[in-house]
Coordinates of C-alpha atoms and ligand atoms in Angstrom, one line a residue:
X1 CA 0.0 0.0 0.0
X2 CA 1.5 3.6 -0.9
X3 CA 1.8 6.2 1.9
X4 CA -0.9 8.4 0.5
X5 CA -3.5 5.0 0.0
X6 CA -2.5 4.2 4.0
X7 CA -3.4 7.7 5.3
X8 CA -6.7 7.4 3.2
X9 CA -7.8 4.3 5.1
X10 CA -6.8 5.6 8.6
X11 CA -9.0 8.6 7.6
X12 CA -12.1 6.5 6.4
X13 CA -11.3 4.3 9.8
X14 CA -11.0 7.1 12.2
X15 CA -15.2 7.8 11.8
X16 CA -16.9 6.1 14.6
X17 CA -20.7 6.5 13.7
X18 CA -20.6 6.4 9.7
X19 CA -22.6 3.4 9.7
X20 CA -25.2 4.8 11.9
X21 CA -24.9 8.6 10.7
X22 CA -25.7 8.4 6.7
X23 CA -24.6 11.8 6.5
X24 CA -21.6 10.7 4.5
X25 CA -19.7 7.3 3.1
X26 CA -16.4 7.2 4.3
X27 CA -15.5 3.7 2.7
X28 CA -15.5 4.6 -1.0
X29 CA -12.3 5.8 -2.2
X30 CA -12.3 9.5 -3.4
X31 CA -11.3 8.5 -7.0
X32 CA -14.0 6.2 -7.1
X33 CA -16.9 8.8 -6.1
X34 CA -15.3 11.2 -8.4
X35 CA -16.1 8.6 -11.0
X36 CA -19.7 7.7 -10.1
X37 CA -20.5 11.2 -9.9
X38 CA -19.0 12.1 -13.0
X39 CA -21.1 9.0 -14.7
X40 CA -24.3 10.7 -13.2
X41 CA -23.6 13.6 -14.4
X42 CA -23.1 12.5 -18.0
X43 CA -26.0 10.2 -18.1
X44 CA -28.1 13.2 -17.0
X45 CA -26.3 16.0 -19.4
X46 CA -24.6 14.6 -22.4
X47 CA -27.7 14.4 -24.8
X48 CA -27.8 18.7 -24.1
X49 CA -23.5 19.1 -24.0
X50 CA -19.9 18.4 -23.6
X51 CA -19.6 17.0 -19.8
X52 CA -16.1 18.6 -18.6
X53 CA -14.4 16.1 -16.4
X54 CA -15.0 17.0 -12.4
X55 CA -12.8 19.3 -10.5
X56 CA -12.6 17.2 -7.8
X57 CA -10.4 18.2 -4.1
X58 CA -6.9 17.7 -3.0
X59 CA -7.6 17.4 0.4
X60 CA -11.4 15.9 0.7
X61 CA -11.8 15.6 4.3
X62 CA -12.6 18.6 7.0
X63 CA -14.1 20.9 4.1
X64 CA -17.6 21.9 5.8
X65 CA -17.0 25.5 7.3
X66 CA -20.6 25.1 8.3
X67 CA -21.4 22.5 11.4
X68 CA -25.3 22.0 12.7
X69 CA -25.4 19.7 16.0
X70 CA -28.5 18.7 17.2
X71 CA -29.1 18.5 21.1
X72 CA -31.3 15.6 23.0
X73 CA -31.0 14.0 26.2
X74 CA -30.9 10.3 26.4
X75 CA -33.1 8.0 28.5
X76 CA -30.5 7.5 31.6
X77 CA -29.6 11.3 31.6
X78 CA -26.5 10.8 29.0
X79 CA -26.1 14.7 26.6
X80 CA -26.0 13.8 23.1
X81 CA -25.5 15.9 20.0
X82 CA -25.0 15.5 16.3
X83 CA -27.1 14.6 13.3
X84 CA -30.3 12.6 13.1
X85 CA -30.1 8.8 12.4
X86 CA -31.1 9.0 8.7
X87 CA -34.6 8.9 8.1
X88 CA -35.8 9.3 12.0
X89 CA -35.6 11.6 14.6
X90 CA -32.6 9.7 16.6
X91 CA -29.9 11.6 17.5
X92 CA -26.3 10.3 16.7
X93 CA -24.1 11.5 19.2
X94 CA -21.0 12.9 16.9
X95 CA -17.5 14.1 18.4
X96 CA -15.4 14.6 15.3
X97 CA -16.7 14.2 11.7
X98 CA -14.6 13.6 8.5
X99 CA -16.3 16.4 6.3
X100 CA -16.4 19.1 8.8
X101 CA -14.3 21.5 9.9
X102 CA -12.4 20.5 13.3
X103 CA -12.5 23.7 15.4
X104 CA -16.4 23.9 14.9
X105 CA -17.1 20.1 15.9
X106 CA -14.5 20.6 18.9
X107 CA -16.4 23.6 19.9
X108 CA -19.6 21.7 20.0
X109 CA -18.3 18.7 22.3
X110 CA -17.5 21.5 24.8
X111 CA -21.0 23.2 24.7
X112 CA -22.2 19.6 24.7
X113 CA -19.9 19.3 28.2
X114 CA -21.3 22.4 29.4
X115 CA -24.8 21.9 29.8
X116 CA -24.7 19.9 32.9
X117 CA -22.5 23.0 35.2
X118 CA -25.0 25.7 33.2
X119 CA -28.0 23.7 34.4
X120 CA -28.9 24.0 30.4
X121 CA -31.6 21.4 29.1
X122 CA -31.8 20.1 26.1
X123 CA -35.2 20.9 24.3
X124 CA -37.5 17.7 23.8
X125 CA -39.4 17.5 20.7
X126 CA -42.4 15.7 21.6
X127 CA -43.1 17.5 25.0
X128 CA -41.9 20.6 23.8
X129 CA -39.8 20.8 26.9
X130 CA -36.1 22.3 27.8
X131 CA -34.2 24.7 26.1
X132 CA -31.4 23.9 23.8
X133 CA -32.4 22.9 20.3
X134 CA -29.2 23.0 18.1
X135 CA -26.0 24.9 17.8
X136 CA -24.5 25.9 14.5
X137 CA -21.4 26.8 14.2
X138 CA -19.5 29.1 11.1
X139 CA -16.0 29.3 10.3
X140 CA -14.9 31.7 7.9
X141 CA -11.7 29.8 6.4
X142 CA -9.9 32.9 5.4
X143 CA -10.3 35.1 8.4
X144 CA -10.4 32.5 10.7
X145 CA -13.4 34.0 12.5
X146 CA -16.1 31.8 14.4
X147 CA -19.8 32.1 14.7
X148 CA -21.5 30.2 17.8
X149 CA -25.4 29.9 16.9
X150 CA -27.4 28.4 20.0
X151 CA -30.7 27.9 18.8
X152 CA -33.2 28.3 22.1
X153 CA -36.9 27.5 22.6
X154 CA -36.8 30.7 24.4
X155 CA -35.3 33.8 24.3
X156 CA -33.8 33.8 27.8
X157 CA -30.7 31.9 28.5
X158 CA -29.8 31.9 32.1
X159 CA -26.3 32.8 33.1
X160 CA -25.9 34.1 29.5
X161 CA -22.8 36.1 30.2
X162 CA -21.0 33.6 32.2
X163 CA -22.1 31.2 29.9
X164 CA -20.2 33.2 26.9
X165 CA -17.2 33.6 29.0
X166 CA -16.9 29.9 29.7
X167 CA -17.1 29.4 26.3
X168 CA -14.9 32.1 25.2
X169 CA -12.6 30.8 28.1
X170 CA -12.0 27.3 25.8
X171 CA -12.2 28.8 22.5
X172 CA -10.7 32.4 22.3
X173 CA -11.2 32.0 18.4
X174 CA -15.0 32.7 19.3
X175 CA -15.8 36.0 17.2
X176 CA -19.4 36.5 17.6
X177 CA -22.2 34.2 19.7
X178 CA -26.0 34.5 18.4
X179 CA -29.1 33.8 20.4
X180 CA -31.4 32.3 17.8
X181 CA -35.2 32.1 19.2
X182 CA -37.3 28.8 17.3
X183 CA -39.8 28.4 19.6
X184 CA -42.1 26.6 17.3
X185 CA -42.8 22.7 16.5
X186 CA -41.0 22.8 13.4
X187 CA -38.2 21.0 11.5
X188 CA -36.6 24.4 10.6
X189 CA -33.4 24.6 12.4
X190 CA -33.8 28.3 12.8
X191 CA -36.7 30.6 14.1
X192 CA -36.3 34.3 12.7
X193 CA -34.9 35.8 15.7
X194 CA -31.3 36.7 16.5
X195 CA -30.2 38.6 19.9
X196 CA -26.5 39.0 19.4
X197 CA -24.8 37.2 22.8
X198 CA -21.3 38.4 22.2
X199 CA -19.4 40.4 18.8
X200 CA -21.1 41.9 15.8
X201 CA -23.7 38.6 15.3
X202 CA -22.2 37.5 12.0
X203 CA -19.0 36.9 10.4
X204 CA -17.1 37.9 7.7
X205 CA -14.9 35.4 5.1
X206 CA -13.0 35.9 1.8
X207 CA -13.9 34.3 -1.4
X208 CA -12.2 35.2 -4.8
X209 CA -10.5 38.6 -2.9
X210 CA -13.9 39.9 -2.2
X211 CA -15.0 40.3 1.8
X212 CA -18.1 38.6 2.4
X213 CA -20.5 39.3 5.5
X214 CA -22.3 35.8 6.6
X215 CA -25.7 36.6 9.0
X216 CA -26.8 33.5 11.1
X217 CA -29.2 32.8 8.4
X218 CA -28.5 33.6 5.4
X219 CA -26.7 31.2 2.5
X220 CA -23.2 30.6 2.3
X221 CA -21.5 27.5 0.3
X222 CA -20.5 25.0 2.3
X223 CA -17.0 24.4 0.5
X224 CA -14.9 27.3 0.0
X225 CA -12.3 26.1 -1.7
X226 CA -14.4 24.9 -4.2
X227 CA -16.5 27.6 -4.2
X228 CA -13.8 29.8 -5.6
X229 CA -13.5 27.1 -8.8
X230 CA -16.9 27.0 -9.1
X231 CA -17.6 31.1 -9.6
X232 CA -14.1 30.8 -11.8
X233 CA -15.7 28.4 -14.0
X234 CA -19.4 30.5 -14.2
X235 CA -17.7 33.4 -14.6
X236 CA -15.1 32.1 -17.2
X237 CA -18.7 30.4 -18.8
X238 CA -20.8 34.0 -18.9
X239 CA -17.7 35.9 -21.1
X240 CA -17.8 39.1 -20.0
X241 CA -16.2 41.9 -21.6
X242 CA -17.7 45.0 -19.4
X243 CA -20.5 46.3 -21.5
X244 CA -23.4 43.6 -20.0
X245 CA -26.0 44.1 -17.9
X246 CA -25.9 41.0 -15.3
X247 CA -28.8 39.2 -13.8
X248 CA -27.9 37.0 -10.8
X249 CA -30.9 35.4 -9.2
X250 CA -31.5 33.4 -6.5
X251 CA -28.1 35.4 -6.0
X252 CA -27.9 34.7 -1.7
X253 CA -25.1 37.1 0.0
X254 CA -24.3 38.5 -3.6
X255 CA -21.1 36.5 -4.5
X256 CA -21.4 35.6 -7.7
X257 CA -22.8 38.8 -8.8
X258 CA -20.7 40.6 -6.8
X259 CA -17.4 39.0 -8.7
X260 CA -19.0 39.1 -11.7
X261 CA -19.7 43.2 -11.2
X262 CA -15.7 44.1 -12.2
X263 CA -16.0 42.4 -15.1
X264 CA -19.7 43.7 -16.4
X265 CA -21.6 46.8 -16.5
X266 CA -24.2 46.3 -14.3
X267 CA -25.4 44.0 -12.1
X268 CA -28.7 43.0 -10.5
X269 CA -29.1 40.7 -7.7
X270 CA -32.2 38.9 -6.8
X271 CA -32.8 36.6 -3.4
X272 CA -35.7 35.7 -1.3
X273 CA -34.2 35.7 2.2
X274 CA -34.3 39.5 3.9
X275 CA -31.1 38.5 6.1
X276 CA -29.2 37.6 2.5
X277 CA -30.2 40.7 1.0
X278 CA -29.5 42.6 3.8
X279 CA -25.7 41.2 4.1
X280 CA -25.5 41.6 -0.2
X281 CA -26.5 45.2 0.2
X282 CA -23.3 45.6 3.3
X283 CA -20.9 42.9 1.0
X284 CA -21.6 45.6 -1.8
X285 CA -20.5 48.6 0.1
X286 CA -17.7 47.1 2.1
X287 CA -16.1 46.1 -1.5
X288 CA -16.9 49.3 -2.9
X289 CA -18.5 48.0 -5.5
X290 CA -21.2 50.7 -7.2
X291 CA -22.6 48.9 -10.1
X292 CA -24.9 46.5 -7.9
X293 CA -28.0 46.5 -7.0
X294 CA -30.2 44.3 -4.8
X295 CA -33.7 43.3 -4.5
X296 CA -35.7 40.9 -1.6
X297 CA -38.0 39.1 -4.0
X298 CA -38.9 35.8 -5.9
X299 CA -37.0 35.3 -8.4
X300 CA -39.7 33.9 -10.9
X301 CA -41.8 37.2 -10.5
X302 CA -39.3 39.1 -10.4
X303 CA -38.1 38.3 -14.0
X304 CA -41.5 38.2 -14.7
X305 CA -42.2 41.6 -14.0
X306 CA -38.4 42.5 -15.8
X307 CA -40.3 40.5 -18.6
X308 CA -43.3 42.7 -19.1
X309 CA -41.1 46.0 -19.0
X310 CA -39.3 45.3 -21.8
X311 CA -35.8 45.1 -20.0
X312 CA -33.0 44.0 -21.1
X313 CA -30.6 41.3 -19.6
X314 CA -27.4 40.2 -21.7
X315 CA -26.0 37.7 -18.8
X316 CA -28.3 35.4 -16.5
X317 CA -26.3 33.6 -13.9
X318 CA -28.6 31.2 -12.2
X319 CA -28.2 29.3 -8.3
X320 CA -31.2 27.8 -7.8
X321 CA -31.7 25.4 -4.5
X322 CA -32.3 21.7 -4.9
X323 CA -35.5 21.7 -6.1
X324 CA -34.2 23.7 -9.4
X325 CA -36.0 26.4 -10.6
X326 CA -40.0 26.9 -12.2
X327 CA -41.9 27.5 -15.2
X328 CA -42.6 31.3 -14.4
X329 CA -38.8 32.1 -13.9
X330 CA -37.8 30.0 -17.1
X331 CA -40.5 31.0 -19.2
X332 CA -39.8 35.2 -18.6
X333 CA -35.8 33.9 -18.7
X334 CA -36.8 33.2 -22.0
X335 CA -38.4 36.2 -23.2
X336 CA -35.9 38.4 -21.7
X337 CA -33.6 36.2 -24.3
X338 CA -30.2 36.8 -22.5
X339 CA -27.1 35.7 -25.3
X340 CA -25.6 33.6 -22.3
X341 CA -27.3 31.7 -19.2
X342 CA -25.2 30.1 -16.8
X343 CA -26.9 27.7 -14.6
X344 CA -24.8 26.6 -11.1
X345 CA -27.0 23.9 -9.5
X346 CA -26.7 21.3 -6.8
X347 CA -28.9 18.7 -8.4
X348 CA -27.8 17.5 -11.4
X349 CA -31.5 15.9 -12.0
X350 CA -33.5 19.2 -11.4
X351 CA -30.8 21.3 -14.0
X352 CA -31.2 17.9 -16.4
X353 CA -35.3 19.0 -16.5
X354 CA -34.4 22.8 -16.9
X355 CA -31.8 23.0 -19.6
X356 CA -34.5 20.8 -21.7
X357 CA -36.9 23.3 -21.0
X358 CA -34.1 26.2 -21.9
X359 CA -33.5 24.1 -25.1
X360 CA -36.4 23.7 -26.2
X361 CA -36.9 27.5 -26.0
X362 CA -33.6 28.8 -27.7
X363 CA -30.7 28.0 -26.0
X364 CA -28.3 25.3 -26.9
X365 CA -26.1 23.8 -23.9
X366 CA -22.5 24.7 -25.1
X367 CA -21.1 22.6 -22.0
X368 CA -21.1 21.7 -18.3
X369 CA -18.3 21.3 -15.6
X370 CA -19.2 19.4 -12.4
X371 CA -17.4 20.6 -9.3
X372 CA -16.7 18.4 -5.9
X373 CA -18.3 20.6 -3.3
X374 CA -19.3 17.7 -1.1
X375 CA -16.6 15.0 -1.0
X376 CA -18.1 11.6 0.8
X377 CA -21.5 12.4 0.1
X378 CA -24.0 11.7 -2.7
X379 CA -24.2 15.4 -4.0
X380 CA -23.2 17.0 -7.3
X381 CA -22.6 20.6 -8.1
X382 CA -22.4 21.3 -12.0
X383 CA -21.9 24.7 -13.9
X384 CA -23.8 24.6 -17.5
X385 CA -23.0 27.2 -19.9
X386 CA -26.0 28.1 -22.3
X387 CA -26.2 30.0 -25.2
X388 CA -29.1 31.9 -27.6
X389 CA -29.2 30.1 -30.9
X390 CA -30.5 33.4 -33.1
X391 CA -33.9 32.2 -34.2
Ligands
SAH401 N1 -25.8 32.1 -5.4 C1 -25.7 32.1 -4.0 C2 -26.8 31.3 -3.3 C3 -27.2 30.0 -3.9 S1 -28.3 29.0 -2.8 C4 -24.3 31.5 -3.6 O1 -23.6 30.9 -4.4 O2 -23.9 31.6 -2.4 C5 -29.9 29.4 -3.4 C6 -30.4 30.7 -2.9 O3 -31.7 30.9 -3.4 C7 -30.6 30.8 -1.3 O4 -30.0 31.9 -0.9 C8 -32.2 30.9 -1.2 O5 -32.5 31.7 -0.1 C9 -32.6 31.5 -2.5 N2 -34.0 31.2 -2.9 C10 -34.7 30.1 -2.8 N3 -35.9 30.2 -3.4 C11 -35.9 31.5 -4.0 C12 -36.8 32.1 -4.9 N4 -38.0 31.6 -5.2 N5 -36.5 33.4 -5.3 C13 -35.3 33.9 -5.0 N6 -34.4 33.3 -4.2 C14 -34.7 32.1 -3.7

């Protein structure tokens, strides 16, 4: 066995609940899910375009700057926290995890290991007792800075200051620590309020020399590394040459628009979530960028509406979540007749449906480049670059 190959199986070795957890498969080799994914990809895309081989990682493991525990109490007393078994509501009591980042899981054992002194319960869902739900934590790879999210059933945690300081006490590299209020039955991790415990309540990362500001909330990609070969590649796909006029929807924090602006015109953002827009508004200013703007809205009637005014869009970048994107955006996508669309989606099935419908309606698919954003686990990002065949 080479050295490389022998440090690979210690790796896949070293996870304790992976049978249990089925958040991740540790025992296929990375070149091998490279493979399968690229496969998937091809099968799905290759009658519409060229399928680019996969950028895949050099270092798979730890990539997650993003860590959610969830917090329950066992019969005999025991703290747990982790993920859910999959498929039920069993929690899987997790110290260290392959695919997330290290600092964050450590700083949820020790919050886990707090409780008891902090006379903090844990929330029960089906009495709706106790008080901790889940803690998310952010680490912003760049700046190093950490975000502590302790999602409560109530707005009033106890001892909150010496809490913070205890906390603070084992983990100096604690920037900011958010109060989050869900005090609904829900499966949502978060409610909608924040009361900042500690710091500014949100952090702040680098991604392709641009500052980003990250709210509790709001969307961030999980994999920064990759995330900066994934915007290289859409931006490299939408050719700009300074004189466009850029549509990003479903455009989150405003990264993609935002790296796209110093290379177009003008750009226009669009994204659901408030706390998103709010932070692509700030992420504008702080990077002095002038030829953005954003707006809080669907991004289907929102194009809709761009549709029946007559406006002009020359570039559409496109992020939808999973469950791709819908008739009314790609319908007024179409009649706003764009020379380039380029589509970044996380589910290769859900773009496979869309670029048919873009086809169909005067764009060919000029080619697609899947990225590795999520290394041991099932998903696929893919970039597809589309272009208007003059009718
Ligand atoms: N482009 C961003 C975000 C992509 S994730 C990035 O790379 O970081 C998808 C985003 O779409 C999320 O921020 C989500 O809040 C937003 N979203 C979901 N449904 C939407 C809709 N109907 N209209 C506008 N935005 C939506």
């Amino acid at each position: 066995m080479t050295e490389k190959k022998k440090v690979i199986k210690q790796q896949e070795n070293a996870c304790l609940v992976a049978k249990k957890c089925g958040g991740c498969n540790p025992g296929v080799p990375y070149e091998k899910q490279l493979l399968k994914k690229q496969r998937k990809v091809k099968e799905l895309m290759q009658d519409f375009c060229k399928v680019k081989p996969i950028i895949g990682m050099e270092h798979p493991y730890h990539y997650r700057n993003k860590v959610h525990a969830v917090f329950d109490r066992l019969k005999n007393g025991t703290i747990v926290s982790g993920i859910y078994k999959e498929g039920t509501h069993t929690v899987i009591n997790v110290d260290s995890c392959l695919i997330e980042d290290k600092i964050a899981d450590a700083i949820i054992v020790d919050i886990r290991g707090m409780l008891k002194s902090f006379k903090i319960k844990t929330y029960d869902e089906d009495t709706g007792y106790g008080l901790l739900r889940h803690v998310l934590v952010r680490r912003g790879f760049t700046t190093g800075e950490v975000m502590v999210v302790l999602v409560l059933s109530s707005p009033i945690l106890p001892s909150k200051n010496n809490f913070v300081k205890a906390l603070r006490k084992l983990h100096p590299e604690i920037s900011t620590v958010v109060l989050n209020v869900n005090d609904k039955k829900t499966n949502m991790v978060l409610g909608e309020r924040n009361i900042t415990l500690f710091g500014k309540g949100y952090i702040e990362d680098v991604l392709c020399g641009l500052t980003f500001r990250i709210s509790p909330s709001s969307f961030y990609q999980v994999n920064p590394v990759q995330t900066e070969k994934l915007y290289q590649t859409a931006i490299s796909y939408a050719g700009l040459n300074g004189k466009e006029r850029v549509f990003d929807a479903y455009c989150g924090i405003g990264t993609i628009g935002m790296v796209a602006a110093g290379k177009a015109k003008e750009v226009i953002g669009v994204e659901l979530n408030k706390d998103a827009v709010r932070d692509a508004v700030t992420n504008a200013k702080r990077n002095q960028i002038k030829n953005i703007r954003f707006f809080c809205d669907d991004a289907g009637e929102f194009m809709t509406r761009m549709a029946e005014a007559q406006e002009k869009v020359d570039v559409l970048f496109m992020d939808p979540p999973r469950a791709g994107s819908d008739e009314t955006f790609l319908s007024s996508a179409v009649k706003l007749a764009p020379s380039r669309i380029v589509y970044i989606s996380c589910n290769p099935e859900t773009l496979a449906r869309d670029v048919k419908y873009l086809t169909k309606h005067g764009y060919a698919a000029k080619e697609c480049q899947p990225v590795d954003m999520f290394p041991f686990t099932g998903h696929i990002e893919v970039v597809t670059c589309l272009q208007r065949v003059d009718m």
